[in-house]
Amino acid sequence: MLKYVAAVGICVIFTACTLFGSGKKSEAIARVNSEYLYQDDIANLVPRGISKEDSIAIVRSFIDRWASKKLLIKVAEVNLNANKKAEFDTLIQQYKIDLYTKAYLEEIVKRTTDTIISESELRSYYNENKENFRSNGTLVRLRYVSLEKENPKYELIKSKFFDFRKSDKKFWDTYSLQLNSFAFNDSIWTELSQVYGKLRFITPENRETYIIPGKTIQKTEGKSAYFVKISNVIDKNQVAPFQYLKPTLREVILNKRKLELIKKFEKEITDDAIKDKKYEVYK
């Protein structure tokens, strides 16, 4: 192996002067056969503020890795059989084609896709396809507060919570700092797994005791108390509600528009090529 590497012929040239001196822009600092590494290639390699010794070590390591890669590719080119190299060359060419076309189409889509989706369009798509949007788990709408049992406003907070009114917003703004945690917007659908994280006394084993539409819960655990109101529940594999699906519906519609635009663009570019006699199919 060492003989072979020597036969390949590596010559790595580096000095403190060439690595860190001003030098010319095209000054070479290393060579492997007919390929060169230039000072410009390592211009931003060394971070500011480190010692000269560390700088030299970083550059030397980079040069060694660069040389190793050049040597390895040379060894591979010499030792791989022709069929394998032809197979890889085809894959490389196809990868290049895929990268170029994907980047170009993404730019076209980015510039031309209409990203405005109305509420009516979202609802229409939901109504037409809602059977395809079934929940993967249980969804819950609820509100809750968690507070210390010794809170001096305990009874008042409890009363306000179970007789919840929008007009009490100022009250909750005032006393929310005295709560351990809370969630008042029971119009939002939440995954049950998140409820387990917030309300520790509810578990997969006892969920049927607590997760019931319309249920009110008053629970104490240690020094903490919980007030909970379950507004609604949708079990696993039921049609997911519109509000919960809105972000997903928006992405689905956008992707649909993008695919249609790409399909249209591909057809137009092909039709234009046929028209301009740049594309022909011979029978």
mmCIF file of N, CA and C in Angstrom, residues 162-229:
data_model
loop_
_atom_site.group_PDB
_atom_site.id
_atom_site.type_symbol
_atom_site.label_atom_id
_atom_site.label_comp_id
_atom_site.label_asym_id
_atom_site.label_seq_id
_atom_site.Cartn_x
_atom_site.Cartn_y
_atom_site.Cartn_z
ATOM 1 N N PHE A 162 -65.052 28.095 37.437
ATOM 2 C CA PHE A 162 -66.194 27.246 37.098
ATOM 3 C C PHE A 162 -67.419 28.044 36.633
ATOM 4 N N ASP A 163 -67.379 29.348 36.826
ATOM 5 C CA ASP A 163 -68.402 30.231 36.248
ATOM 6 C C ASP A 163 -67.683 31.164 35.271
ATOM 7 N N PHE A 164 -67.042 30.542 34.304
ATOM 8 C CA PHE A 164 -66.121 31.252 33.422
ATOM 9 C C PHE A 164 -66.865 32.205 32.494
ATOM 10 N N ARG A 165 -66.411 33.458 32.468
ATOM 11 C CA ARG A 165 -67.023 34.478 31.621
ATOM 12 C C ARG A 165 -65.933 35.279 30.922
ATOM 13 N N LYS A 166 -66.205 35.669 29.671
ATOM 14 C CA LYS A 166 -65.243 36.481 28.920
ATOM 15 C C LYS A 166 -65.048 37.843 29.575
ATOM 16 N N SER A 167 -66.074 38.313 30.265
ATOM 17 C CA SER A 167 -65.988 39.622 30.917
ATOM 18 C C SER A 167 -64.996 39.623 32.086
ATOM 19 N N ASP A 168 -64.539 38.431 32.493
ATOM 20 C CA ASP A 168 -63.586 38.332 33.613
ATOM 21 C C ASP A 168 -62.122 38.388 33.159
ATOM 22 N N LYS A 169 -61.902 38.803 31.927
ATOM 23 C CA LYS A 169 -60.535 38.831 31.394
ATOM 24 C C LYS A 169 -59.599 39.647 32.297
ATOM 25 N N LYS A 170 -60.073 40.796 32.774
ATOM 26 C CA LYS A 170 -59.236 41.642 33.622
ATOM 27 C C LYS A 170 -58.856 40.910 34.906
ATOM 28 N N PHE A 171 -59.799 40.141 35.453
ATOM 29 C CA PHE A 171 -59.524 39.366 36.664
ATOM 30 C C PHE A 171 -58.400 38.363 36.410
ATOM 31 N N TRP A 172 -58.505 37.628 35.308
ATOM 32 C CA TRP A 172 -57.499 36.609 35.012
ATOM 33 C C TRP A 172 -56.156 37.237 34.665
ATOM 34 N N ASP A 173 -56.167 38.385 34.007
ATOM 35 C CA ASP A 173 -54.915 39.085 33.735
ATOM 36 C C ASP A 173 -54.215 39.469 35.042
ATOM 37 N N THR A 174 -55.022 39.809 36.052
ATOM 38 C CA THR A 174 -54.476 40.235 37.344
ATOM 39 C C THR A 174 -53.929 39.061 38.139
ATOM 40 N N TYR A 175 -54.670 37.948 38.162
ATOM 41 C CA TYR A 175 -54.319 36.836 39.052
ATOM 42 C C TYR A 175 -53.563 35.693 38.363
ATOM 43 N N SER A 176 -53.334 35.795 37.054
ATOM 44 C CA SER A 176 -52.644 34.698 36.362
ATOM 45 C C SER A 176 -51.222 34.497 36.888
ATOM 46 N N LEU A 177 -50.597 35.563 37.394
ATOM 47 C CA LEU A 177 -49.248 35.436 37.943
ATOM 48 C C LEU A 177 -49.217 34.588 39.212
ATOM 49 N N GLN A 178 -50.373 34.418 39.852
ATOM 50 C CA GLN A 178 -50.437 33.602 41.062
ATOM 51 C C GLN A 178 -50.702 32.126 40.753
ATOM 52 N N LEU A 179 -50.858 31.805 39.478
ATOM 53 C CA LEU A 179 -51.150 30.427 39.079
ATOM 54 C C LEU A 179 -49.864 29.700 38.689
ATOM 55 N N ASN A 180 -49.819 28.408 38.966
ATOM 56 C CA ASN A 180 -48.670 27.592 38.548
ATOM 57 C C ASN A 180 -48.651 27.435 37.030
ATOM 58 N N SER A 181 -49.808 27.169 36.468
ATOM 59 C CA SER A 181 -49.975 27.073 35.018
ATOM 60 C C SER A 181 -51.458 27.203 34.712
ATOM 61 N N PHE A 182 -51.766 27.505 33.460
ATOM 62 C CA PHE A 182 -53.171 27.691 33.091
ATOM 63 C C PHE A 182 -53.322 27.643 31.573
ATOM 64 N N ALA A 183 -54.553 27.397 31.133
ATOM 65 C CA ALA A 183 -54.937 27.497 29.723
ATOM 66 C C ALA A 183 -56.431 27.802 29.720
ATOM 67 N N PHE A 184 -56.793 28.934 29.128
ATOM 68 C CA PHE A 184 -58.187 29.369 29.167
ATOM 69 C C PHE A 184 -58.919 29.207 27.837
ATOM 70 N N ASN A 185 -58.174 29.049 26.753
ATOM 71 C CA ASN A 185 -58.806 28.996 25.432
ATOM 72 C C ASN A 185 -59.256 27.577 25.116
ATOM 73 N N ASP A 186 -60.502 27.276 25.446
ATOM 74 C CA ASP A 186 -61.006 25.917 25.217
ATOM 75 C C ASP A 186 -61.603 25.744 23.826
ATOM 76 N N SER A 187 -61.259 26.654 22.912
ATOM 77 C CA SER A 187 -61.666 26.468 21.515
ATOM 78 C C SER A 187 -60.559 25.780 20.721
ATOM 79 N N ILE A 188 -59.400 25.611 21.350
ATOM 80 C CA ILE A 188 -58.256 24.995 20.684
ATOM 81 C C ILE A 188 -58.221 23.499 20.984
ATOM 82 N N TRP A 189 -58.062 22.703 19.939
ATOM 83 C CA TRP A 189 -57.938 21.256 20.112
ATOM 84 C C TRP A 189 -56.491 20.898 20.458
ATOM 85 N N THR A 190 -56.356 20.049 21.459
ATOM 86 C CA THR A 190 -55.037 19.656 21.955
ATOM 87 C C THR A 190 -54.917 18.142 21.950
ATOM 88 N N GLU A 191 -53.741 17.638 21.603
ATOM 89 C CA GLU A 191 -53.521 16.193 21.664
ATOM 90 C C GLU A 191 -53.488 15.745 23.121
ATOM 91 N N LEU A 192 -54.076 14.596 23.384
ATOM 92 C CA LEU A 192 -54.168 14.103 24.757
ATOM 93 C C LEU A 192 -52.793 13.909 25.385
ATOM 94 N N SER A 193 -51.804 13.566 24.586
ATOM 95 C CA SER A 193 -50.442 13.387 25.115
ATOM 96 C C SER A 193 -49.941 14.670 25.766
ATOM 97 N N GLN A 194 -50.351 15.839 25.249
ATOM 98 C CA GLN A 194 -49.952 17.105 25.842
ATOM 99 C C GLN A 194 -50.695 17.353 27.151
ATOM 100 N N VAL A 195 -51.923 16.870 27.232
ATOM 101 C CA VAL A 195 -52.698 17.007 28.469
ATOM 102 C C VAL A 195 -52.019 16.227 29.592
ATOM 103 N N TYR A 196 -51.527 15.035 29.276
ATOM 104 C CA TYR A 196 -50.813 14.240 30.285
ATOM 105 C C TYR A 196 -49.627 15.017 30.851
ATOM 106 N N GLY A 197 -48.962 15.786 30.001
ATOM 107 C CA GLY A 197 -47.802 16.539 30.451
ATOM 108 C C GLY A 197 -48.150 17.700 31.357
ATOM 109 N N LYS A 198 -49.325 18.294 31.160
ATOM 110 C CA LYS A 198 -49.740 19.455 31.951
ATOM 111 C C LYS A 198 -50.504 19.048 33.207
ATOM 112 N N LEU A 199 -51.341 18.033 33.085
ATOM 113 C CA LEU A 199 -52.171 17.585 34.216
ATOM 114 C C LEU A 199 -51.712 16.185 34.598
ATOM 115 N N ARG A 200 -50.736 16.134 35.485
ATOM 116 C CA ARG A 200 -50.050 14.882 35.792
ATOM 117 C C ARG A 200 -50.955 13.826 36.419
ATOM 118 N N PHE A 201 -52.027 14.257 37.031
ATOM 119 C CA PHE A 201 -52.904 13.278 37.682
ATOM 120 C C PHE A 201 -53.744 12.498 36.662
ATOM 121 N N ILE A 202 -53.788 12.979 35.420
ATOM 122 C CA ILE A 202 -54.479 12.245 34.358
ATOM 123 C C ILE A 202 -53.446 11.387 33.638
ATOM 124 N N THR A 203 -53.722 10.107 33.539
ATOM 125 C CA THR A 203 -52.796 9.152 32.921
ATOM 126 C C THR A 203 -53.543 8.303 31.891
ATOM 127 N N PRO A 204 -52.816 7.588 31.027
ATOM 128 C CA PRO A 204 -53.491 6.686 30.077
ATOM 129 C C PRO A 204 -54.365 5.652 30.775
ATOM 130 N N GLU A 205 -53.996 5.292 32.023
ATOM 131 C CA GLU A 205 -54.757 4.273 32.743
ATOM 132 C C GLU A 205 -56.092 4.801 33.275
ATOM 133 N N ASN A 206 -56.134 6.100 33.664
ATOM 134 C CA ASN A 206 -57.385 6.618 34.250
ATOM 135 C C ASN A 206 -58.078 7.648 33.363
ATOM 136 N N ARG A 207 -57.631 7.779 32.134
ATOM 137 C CA ARG A 207 -58.146 8.835 31.259
ATOM 138 C C ARG A 207 -59.662 8.751 31.071
ATOM 139 N N GLU A 208 -60.232 7.549 31.060
ATOM 140 C CA GLU A 208 -61.680 7.413 30.865
ATOM 141 C C GLU A 208 -62.475 7.987 32.033
ATOM 142 N N THR A 209 -61.811 8.154 33.177
ATOM 143 C CA THR A 209 -62.470 8.757 34.340
ATOM 144 C C THR A 209 -62.573 10.270 34.187
ATOM 145 N N TYR A 210 -61.593 10.867 33.522
ATOM 146 C CA TYR A 210 -61.514 12.321 33.442
ATOM 147 C C TYR A 210 -61.849 12.901 32.066
ATOM 148 N N ILE A 211 -61.417 12.245 31.003
ATOM 149 C CA ILE A 211 -61.556 12.816 29.659
ATOM 150 C C ILE A 211 -62.935 12.492 29.105
ATOM 151 N N ILE A 212 -63.902 13.284 29.571
ATOM 152 C CA ILE A 212 -65.301 13.110 29.193
ATOM 153 C C ILE A 212 -65.861 14.482 28.800
ATOM 154 N N PRO A 213 -66.513 14.610 27.652
ATOM 155 C CA PRO A 213 -67.068 15.911 27.250
ATOM 156 C C PRO A 213 -67.993 16.492 28.324
ATOM 157 N N GLY A 214 -67.745 17.772 28.677
ATOM 158 C CA GLY A 214 -68.573 18.464 29.655
ATOM 159 C C GLY A 214 -68.177 18.240 31.102
ATOM 160 N N LYS A 215 -67.174 17.415 31.353
ATOM 161 C CA LYS A 215 -66.805 17.080 32.735
ATOM 162 C C LYS A 215 -66.048 18.224 33.400
ATOM 163 N N THR A 216 -66.380 18.489 34.653
ATOM 164 C CA THR A 216 -65.619 19.443 35.465
ATOM 165 C C THR A 216 -64.827 18.661 36.503
ATOM 166 N N ILE A 217 -63.594 19.107 36.761
ATOM 167 C CA ILE A 217 -62.694 18.378 37.645
ATOM 168 C C ILE A 217 -62.101 19.339 38.662
ATOM 169 N N GLN A 218 -62.136 18.913 39.931
ATOM 170 C CA GLN A 218 -61.418 19.624 40.985
ATOM 171 C C GLN A 218 -60.552 18.598 41.676
ATOM 172 N N LYS A 219 -59.232 18.780 41.586
ATOM 173 C CA LYS A 219 -58.308 17.759 42.050
ATOM 174 C C LYS A 219 -57.172 18.402 42.830
ATOM 175 N N THR A 220 -56.807 17.787 43.968
ATOM 176 C CA THR A 220 -55.649 18.256 44.735
ATOM 177 C C THR A 220 -54.593 17.162 44.758
ATOM 178 N N GLU A 221 -53.352 17.583 44.607
ATOM 179 C CA GLU A 221 -52.222 16.668 44.675
ATOM 180 C C GLU A 221 -51.083 17.368 45.391
ATOM 181 N N GLY A 222 -50.740 16.875 46.568
ATOM 182 C CA GLY A 222 -49.701 17.530 47.353
ATOM 183 C C GLY A 222 -50.128 18.942 47.721
ATOM 184 N N LYS A 223 -49.311 19.912 47.396
ATOM 185 C CA LYS A 223 -49.614 21.306 47.706
ATOM 186 C C LYS A 223 -50.362 22.008 46.586
ATOM 187 N N SER A 224 -50.597 21.305 45.476
ATOM 188 C CA SER A 224 -51.216 21.915 44.306
ATOM 189 C C SER A 224 -52.671 21.506 44.160
ATOM 190 N N ALA A 225 -53.440 22.401 43.548
ATOM 191 C CA ALA A 225 -54.835 22.119 43.227
ATOM 192 C C ALA A 225 -55.039 22.376 41.738
ATOM 193 N N TYR A 226 -55.980 21.618 41.145
ATOM 194 C CA TYR A 226 -56.286 21.757 39.722
ATOM 195 C C TYR A 226 -57.783 21.956 39.554
ATOM 196 N N PHE A 227 -58.152 22.907 38.694
ATOM 197 C CA PHE A 227 -59.531 23.066 38.253
ATOM 198 C C PHE A 227 -59.523 22.840 36.745
ATOM 199 N N VAL A 228 -60.390 21.953 36.283
ATOM 200 C CA VAL A 228 -60.396 21.587 34.864
ATOM 201 C C VAL A 228 -61.827 21.535 34.349
ATOM 202 N N LYS A 229 -62.020 22.006 33.114
ATOM 203 C CA LYS A 229 -63.303 21.848 32.430
ATOM 204 C C LYS A 229 -63.025 21.257 31.052
#
